[in-house]
Amino acid sequence: MLELKNITKEYKESNNISSLILDSLSYTFNEKGLYFITDPSGSGKTTIINLISGFLKPTSGEIIYNDIRIDKLDNHSLSEYWANEISFVFQEYNLIESLTVYENISMPLALERKPVIADEIDSIMDMLEIKKLKNRRINELSGGERQRVAVGRALARKSSILICDEPTGALDEENSNRLLRYLKRISTEKLVIVVSHNMKLARSYADYILNIEGKKLVEECNQPLYIEKSEIKDDNYFIKAKHKHNPSLKMSFHYLFKKKLRLIASLLFIITAMVIFSIVSSFYTYSKNDAIINEMSKANEKYISVSEKIDSISKRDFEYSKLINMSEVTANSLASALDLPLLKSYSYFLENMPATNSMLQISGFTEIDEEQLELYGFSLDGRLPNSYNEAVVTKLFYEAYKSNGFNDEYIEKPDDLIGRSIALKPIKDMEEEIEFKITGIIDTGFNYKAYSRLNDDTISEDEYNILIDELKAGLEAALHNTIFLKHGYYDNIIKPIRDNNIFNENRIIISSDKAFVKDDEPFAGIMNRLSANTPASEITYINDFSNGVIVPLNLFYTDISSLMRMYAEEYAISVYPLIEDEFKKDYPHSKGYSDYLKYLWKNDYFDLKYQPISKQEYKDYVVKKHVAKIFKDDYNVGLEYKIDQESSVELNIPIKGIYYSEHENYNSDIAYCDQSLIAEIRNKLSYLENDISFVALPFSNNKSVNTGYLDKLNRITPNEYINNPYGEEITGICYDIRNEYSYSYDMIYSDIEGVSSILIICGSISLLLFIVFLIMYINGVIQDRAREVGILKSLGINNKSIYKIFISIVLMFSAIAIIIGLILSPALVEVLNKIMCSDYLAIFSRFIRLGAYEYIFIIFAPLVTSLAIMVLPLRAWLRKPVLDVLKNK
């Protein structure tokens, strides 16, 4: 039962003045029957049916249906009410134009997953004489035909209440009567309320005619002229055949392609922005190690060369990176951390191998055993060395000897080289060479194919230079350029030589000056710490070198003559009273000690007539004064170890004494210490003796193994840099791949770095445009379809089903963008790779690669972003009153 109790409805006008439409209106409808509400326009007829339907809320009063307050229902409960209890035929039809006649009629049932019985739908269309229009779209129908489709949709829902707003307004008399006869028939089973101006139809069919008088509802009983005849077969006549179709998918498809130009333009901008962002992202997310490993895999490389790298900021605030050698301590710790028997390439044997070209020079030696030979997959002709005077050369040297000969002798096969000897100097400036007998030839996997173009006469100069540069970079950090020796050669042969020549390579410096340790250097003596009152005649000398070093005076002042002048005024003031009378006899115009001082300067303290002490005594005096001042000021200096031309580390070895000498080598800055201190210094410097130019890791066919090694390396802190001997300017220390592939990568990347800021801007703008164009497109679709959202809501379609329609739009739109993006992005990446690597094609063929992050972005960004963008505007429309949505307010 439907009951209206004391219903009042006011509308607010634009000038904030209220307009009363209904005033304390009450009425109770029967459960069945055909009711006509007739009155002139503006009297409140439409307001009444909108209140009954729940489209409007009364200003006051109650609307009760089966003991439920309709005016108090929330949005979800209203949807249930519209879906199950009430059907509404709008005067404006409110049909979905993208669907056919049949689909419009059955659509509410299909969206709410209710049974769609095809024969029932056909019967309704047959009764309304629109069955022949079954497969036509709404935009192909006349107004009358549309009205009948709207009625058919309401009838198909089988609700308890049917409300029709001017259902015959667009029908002729015959069709109007036919429709009313049908409404009369179903009013025997449910409540039917019709709003109409047509009193003739009301008198002919209505059970009750309701008029609005004084803003209240007045009932007029009516005796229908037409007696209902059974023109519609009983429900049992219908065959319960369910017809399955999904109107939401078709509606979504229509919404998507309704405005093709907008769709194409939006896709064009969105895909372009998406592809640009993906490519820019790949520049910064694609790992250098991954890029190099991919290239190395193509070339079937056997090992990865790894060196230490420091990132620094120079004194000019210029950021740079450089590869440096590592120490034995570091190499051993890496081998332990990776649990691998690493091959270490020591940077010795600086002399050229005999009879090779200038490119092929010994870069050092590598110690190897049978286990490492097998682990690295190297093939060997002959055998490994059994003693320290035996060596194995690489296949690269063997090929050079085949081309150029070995000491003017012809080499055709490996046996022609095995057994011969080569003479090398393990340490630079050694007087004698050491002979090594060749016991084998090892194939280290040199990539001959990559450099075959070097022998081609048609090669361009630019390509030749690029290949040569890549080859040099590769050979500097490759085992191809080393010789292989027996394990223990470094510890047993090289280290003892270094221990005895710790300062022979100018690595120990005092302040900014170089110093050496030599036991037989003649000097005048070593002064101990002098007190300020020690007379010059009592300067003492010490010969105890233990626990410290003796440094030259010129560490603090390099020119003794200048030093003597510095103390000359003090000397002149103290001496002048003693020689004043005699000095004035020869220099009557003398005005005091200042003239005597000029005399001293002029004669440089040689053959001075007016000087109580000798020049040597004066020198001793000056030295004594200066040294006393140094120690009085507690001035002290430590020794530093020179790592390279730019870096050194403080050793903090105490200075025990200061000496000066008349010896001609005095200015060579010699420091003196005993052998025990040398051993102590040696121990402190052991972790800084960077003799290993690189270590080689075995290259696996399993990419994840290689990546795992390198990832683990990057988590290891180089031991010797814990105290940062390179100074505060260091910003980072790590391990880095060092070969021709890394060289090519760095060359290309250096060009990219020049425009990195532009790339970042492009990436940011493309991401912003991607979001903006998606917002514009999704909002445009929802705005265009807002009225249809209202139609669906009025039919009782729940929000979940409406969301599904727009989710389908997003899915289809995203699918198109994703498919095109997945095709276009890799294609553009390949084009960019060809452009960027055109100068480095011999070695590096792919600089950028779309990684997992980029593919995830291409696949999920359009989808996730579109869904997120869709929710807010659609939610806003769904929260609005149905009538506002229908009017697209």
mmCIF file of N, CA and C in Angstrom, residues 100-160:
data_model
loop_
_atom_site.group_PDB
_atom_site.id
_atom_site.type_symbol
_atom_site.label_atom_id
_atom_site.label_comp_id
_atom_site.label_asym_id
_atom_site.label_seq_id
_atom_site.Cartn_x
_atom_site.Cartn_y
_atom_site.Cartn_z
ATOM 1 N N THR A 100 19.771 -0.977 -28.972
ATOM 2 C CA THR A 100 18.619 -1.199 -29.850
ATOM 3 C C THR A 100 17.340 -1.152 -29.024
ATOM 4 N N VAL A 101 16.224 -1.252 -29.728
ATOM 5 C CA VAL A 101 14.928 -1.266 -29.048
ATOM 6 C C VAL A 101 14.860 -2.430 -28.072
ATOM 7 N N TYR A 102 15.195 -3.616 -28.537
ATOM 8 C CA TYR A 102 15.150 -4.801 -27.678
ATOM 9 C C TYR A 102 16.083 -4.638 -26.481
ATOM 10 N N GLU A 103 17.275 -4.119 -26.720
ATOM 11 C CA GLU A 103 18.250 -3.974 -25.639
ATOM 12 C C GLU A 103 17.801 -2.934 -24.624
ATOM 13 N N ASN A 104 17.131 -1.867 -25.064
ATOM 14 C CA ASN A 104 16.623 -0.874 -24.131
ATOM 15 C C ASN A 104 15.566 -1.460 -23.219
ATOM 16 N N ILE A 105 14.713 -2.291 -23.790
ATOM 17 C CA ILE A 105 13.640 -2.877 -22.991
ATOM 18 C C ILE A 105 14.188 -3.881 -21.987
ATOM 19 N N SER A 106 15.137 -4.676 -22.421
ATOM 20 C CA SER A 106 15.667 -5.727 -21.549
ATOM 21 C C SER A 106 16.848 -5.263 -20.703
ATOM 22 N N MET A 107 17.387 -4.107 -20.990
ATOM 23 C CA MET A 107 18.615 -3.642 -20.347
ATOM 24 C C MET A 107 18.545 -3.591 -18.817
ATOM 25 N N PRO A 108 17.504 -3.046 -18.197
ATOM 26 C CA PRO A 108 17.484 -3.011 -16.724
ATOM 27 C C PRO A 108 17.568 -4.404 -16.108
ATOM 28 N N LEU A 109 16.884 -5.364 -16.741
ATOM 29 C CA LEU A 109 16.933 -6.718 -16.206
ATOM 30 C C LEU A 109 18.334 -7.306 -16.347
ATOM 31 N N ALA A 110 18.955 -7.069 -17.513
ATOM 32 C CA ALA A 110 20.276 -7.645 -17.773
ATOM 33 C C ALA A 110 21.324 -7.056 -16.831
ATOM 34 N N LEU A 111 21.277 -5.731 -16.619
ATOM 35 C CA LEU A 111 22.272 -5.102 -15.759
ATOM 36 C C LEU A 111 22.119 -5.531 -14.311
ATOM 37 N N GLU A 112 20.883 -5.831 -13.907
ATOM 38 C CA GLU A 112 20.650 -6.270 -12.530
ATOM 39 C C GLU A 112 20.694 -7.787 -12.416
ATOM 40 N N ARG A 113 21.139 -8.447 -13.499
ATOM 41 C CA ARG A 113 21.291 -9.905 -13.510
ATOM 42 C C ARG A 113 19.974 -10.624 -13.184
ATOM 43 N N LYS A 114 18.875 -10.074 -13.675
ATOM 44 C CA LYS A 114 17.578 -10.737 -13.552
ATOM 45 C C LYS A 114 17.292 -11.497 -14.837
ATOM 46 N N PRO A 115 16.433 -12.508 -14.778
ATOM 47 C CA PRO A 115 16.139 -13.292 -15.994
ATOM 48 C C PRO A 115 15.536 -12.411 -17.091
ATOM 49 N N VAL A 116 16.065 -12.548 -18.274
ATOM 50 C CA VAL A 116 15.517 -11.854 -19.445
ATOM 51 C C VAL A 116 14.838 -12.911 -20.314
ATOM 52 N N ILE A 117 13.491 -12.888 -20.309
ATOM 53 C CA ILE A 117 12.741 -13.903 -21.052
ATOM 54 C C ILE A 117 12.375 -13.313 -22.394
ATOM 55 N N ALA A 118 12.967 -13.864 -23.436
ATOM 56 C CA ALA A 118 12.856 -13.288 -24.777
ATOM 57 C C ALA A 118 11.414 -13.195 -25.247
ATOM 58 N N ASP A 119 10.614 -14.238 -24.972
ATOM 59 C CA ASP A 119 9.236 -14.235 -25.469
ATOM 60 C C ASP A 119 8.398 -13.163 -24.788
ATOM 61 N N GLU A 120 8.678 -12.890 -23.525
ATOM 62 C CA GLU A 120 7.950 -11.833 -22.838
ATOM 63 C C GLU A 120 8.278 -10.475 -23.452
ATOM 64 N N ILE A 121 9.554 -10.272 -23.745
ATOM 65 C CA ILE A 121 9.965 -9.002 -24.366
ATOM 66 C C ILE A 121 9.331 -8.882 -25.747
ATOM 67 N N ASP A 122 9.300 -9.979 -26.491
ATOM 68 C CA ASP A 122 8.678 -9.962 -27.829
ATOM 69 C C ASP A 122 7.197 -9.669 -27.729
ATOM 70 N N SER A 123 6.528 -10.239 -26.725
ATOM 71 C CA SER A 123 5.093 -10.015 -26.559
ATOM 72 C C SER A 123 4.795 -8.550 -26.254
ATOM 73 N N ILE A 124 5.613 -7.968 -25.383
ATOM 74 C CA ILE A 124 5.427 -6.548 -25.059
ATOM 75 C C ILE A 124 5.635 -5.690 -26.301
ATOM 76 N N MET A 125 6.700 -5.973 -27.067
ATOM 77 C CA MET A 125 6.955 -5.200 -28.293
ATOM 78 C C MET A 125 5.842 -5.409 -29.308
ATOM 79 N N ASP A 126 5.295 -6.643 -29.343
ATOM 80 C CA ASP A 126 4.208 -6.923 -30.275
ATOM 81 C C ASP A 126 2.968 -6.139 -29.900
ATOM 82 N N MET A 127 2.688 -6.106 -28.604
ATOM 83 C CA MET A 127 1.533 -5.351 -28.128
ATOM 84 C C MET A 127 1.675 -3.867 -28.432
ATOM 85 N N LEU A 128 2.897 -3.338 -28.312
ATOM 86 C CA LEU A 128 3.135 -1.915 -28.569
ATOM 87 C C LEU A 128 3.441 -1.625 -30.036
ATOM 88 N N GLU A 129 3.372 -2.678 -30.846
ATOM 89 C CA GLU A 129 3.623 -2.575 -32.299
ATOM 90 C C GLU A 129 5.001 -1.979 -32.607
ATOM 91 N N ILE A 130 5.964 -2.455 -31.891
ATOM 92 C CA ILE A 130 7.342 -2.027 -32.162
ATOM 93 C C ILE A 130 8.248 -3.237 -32.373
ATOM 94 N N LYS A 131 7.654 -4.402 -32.517
ATOM 95 C CA LYS A 131 8.474 -5.599 -32.682
ATOM 96 C C LYS A 131 9.301 -5.541 -33.953
ATOM 97 N N LYS A 132 8.757 -4.938 -34.981
ATOM 98 C CA LYS A 132 9.513 -4.816 -36.229
ATOM 99 C C LYS A 132 10.703 -3.861 -36.092
ATOM 100 N N LEU A 133 10.673 -3.059 -35.025
ATOM 101 C CA LEU A 133 11.783 -2.127 -34.770
ATOM 102 C C LEU A 133 12.815 -2.720 -33.803
ATOM 103 N N LYS A 134 12.690 -3.982 -33.518
ATOM 104 C CA LYS A 134 13.450 -4.664 -32.477
ATOM 105 C C LYS A 134 14.948 -4.371 -32.515
ATOM 106 N N ASN A 135 15.533 -4.368 -33.699
ATOM 107 C CA ASN A 135 16.998 -4.236 -33.819
ATOM 108 C C ASN A 135 17.434 -2.841 -34.241
ATOM 109 N N ARG A 136 16.525 -1.902 -34.194
ATOM 110 C CA ARG A 136 16.876 -0.531 -34.559
ATOM 111 C C ARG A 136 17.423 0.224 -33.356
ATOM 112 N N ARG A 137 18.320 1.196 -33.660
ATOM 113 C CA ARG A 137 18.820 2.062 -32.594
ATOM 114 C C ARG A 137 17.797 3.157 -32.320
ATOM 115 N N ILE A 138 17.900 3.724 -31.137
ATOM 116 C CA ILE A 138 16.917 4.717 -30.700
ATOM 117 C C ILE A 138 16.946 5.959 -31.579
ATOM 118 N N ASN A 139 18.151 6.342 -32.039
ATOM 119 C CA ASN A 139 18.234 7.569 -32.844
ATOM 120 C C ASN A 139 17.602 7.408 -34.221
ATOM 121 N N GLU A 140 17.138 6.203 -34.551
ATOM 122 C CA GLU A 140 16.470 5.968 -35.828
ATOM 123 C C GLU A 140 14.945 5.975 -35.683
ATOM 124 N N LEU A 141 14.411 6.238 -34.467
ATOM 125 C CA LEU A 141 12.983 6.145 -34.202
ATOM 126 C C LEU A 141 12.336 7.525 -34.139
ATOM 127 N N SER A 142 11.040 7.530 -34.376
ATOM 128 C CA SER A 142 10.265 8.764 -34.208
ATOM 129 C C SER A 142 9.939 8.958 -32.732
ATOM 130 N N GLY A 143 9.324 10.109 -32.406
ATOM 131 C CA GLY A 143 8.987 10.382 -31.023
ATOM 132 C C GLY A 143 7.989 9.377 -30.476
ATOM 133 N N GLY A 144 6.983 9.041 -31.268
ATOM 134 C CA GLY A 144 5.988 8.080 -30.812
ATOM 135 C C GLY A 144 6.590 6.710 -30.583
ATOM 136 N N GLU A 145 7.470 6.315 -31.467
ATOM 137 C CA GLU A 145 8.119 5.013 -31.325
ATOM 138 C C GLU A 145 8.998 4.985 -30.076
ATOM 139 N N ARG A 146 9.659 6.061 -29.818
ATOM 140 C CA ARG A 146 10.486 6.132 -28.616
ATOM 141 C C ARG A 146 9.628 6.028 -27.354
ATOM 142 N N GLN A 147 8.459 6.686 -27.398
ATOM 143 C CA GLN A 147 7.571 6.636 -26.241
ATOM 144 C C GLN A 147 7.127 5.213 -25.963
ATOM 145 N N ARG A 148 6.808 4.482 -27.005
ATOM 146 C CA ARG A 148 6.373 3.099 -26.819
ATOM 147 C C ARG A 148 7.522 2.217 -26.301
ATOM 148 N N VAL A 149 8.748 2.509 -26.730
ATOM 149 C CA VAL A 149 9.892 1.750 -26.213
ATOM 150 C C VAL A 149 10.058 2.024 -24.721
ATOM 151 N N ALA A 150 9.862 3.288 -24.320
ATOM 152 C CA ALA A 150 9.988 3.635 -22.900
ATOM 153 C C ALA A 150 8.926 2.908 -22.086
ATOM 154 N N VAL A 151 7.708 2.814 -22.627
ATOM 155 C CA VAL A 151 6.650 2.091 -21.936
ATOM 156 C C VAL A 151 6.993 0.610 -21.856
ATOM 157 N N GLY A 152 7.500 0.082 -22.965
ATOM 158 C CA GLY A 152 7.871 -1.337 -22.985
ATOM 159 C C GLY A 152 8.942 -1.654 -21.957
ATOM 160 N N ARG A 153 9.910 -0.773 -21.801
ATOM 161 C CA ARG A 153 10.956 -0.984 -20.800
ATOM 162 C C ARG A 153 10.373 -1.038 -19.394
ATOM 163 N N ALA A 154 9.392 -0.151 -19.111
ATOM 164 C CA ALA A 154 8.777 -0.130 -17.785
ATOM 165 C C ALA A 154 7.947 -1.390 -17.545
ATOM 166 N N LEU A 155 7.233 -1.833 -18.592
ATOM 167 C CA LEU A 155 6.388 -3.012 -18.434
ATOM 168 C C LEU A 155 7.212 -4.275 -18.227
ATOM 169 N N ALA A 156 8.345 -4.339 -18.864
ATOM 170 C CA ALA A 156 9.173 -5.548 -18.787
ATOM 171 C C ALA A 156 9.721 -5.777 -17.389
ATOM 172 N N ARG A 157 9.782 -4.764 -16.568
ATOM 173 C CA ARG A 157 10.413 -4.895 -15.249
ATOM 174 C C ARG A 157 9.484 -5.522 -14.218
ATOM 175 N N LYS A 158 8.161 -5.575 -14.487
ATOM 176 C CA LYS A 158 7.203 -6.255 -13.608
ATOM 177 C C LYS A 158 7.265 -5.749 -12.167
ATOM 178 N N SER A 159 7.322 -4.450 -12.007
ATOM 179 C CA SER A 159 7.375 -3.871 -10.668
ATOM 180 C C SER A 159 5.977 -3.796 -10.069
ATOM 181 N N SER A 160 5.886 -3.497 -8.792
ATOM 182 C CA SER A 160 4.593 -3.420 -8.094
ATOM 183 C C SER A 160 3.848 -2.146 -8.421
#
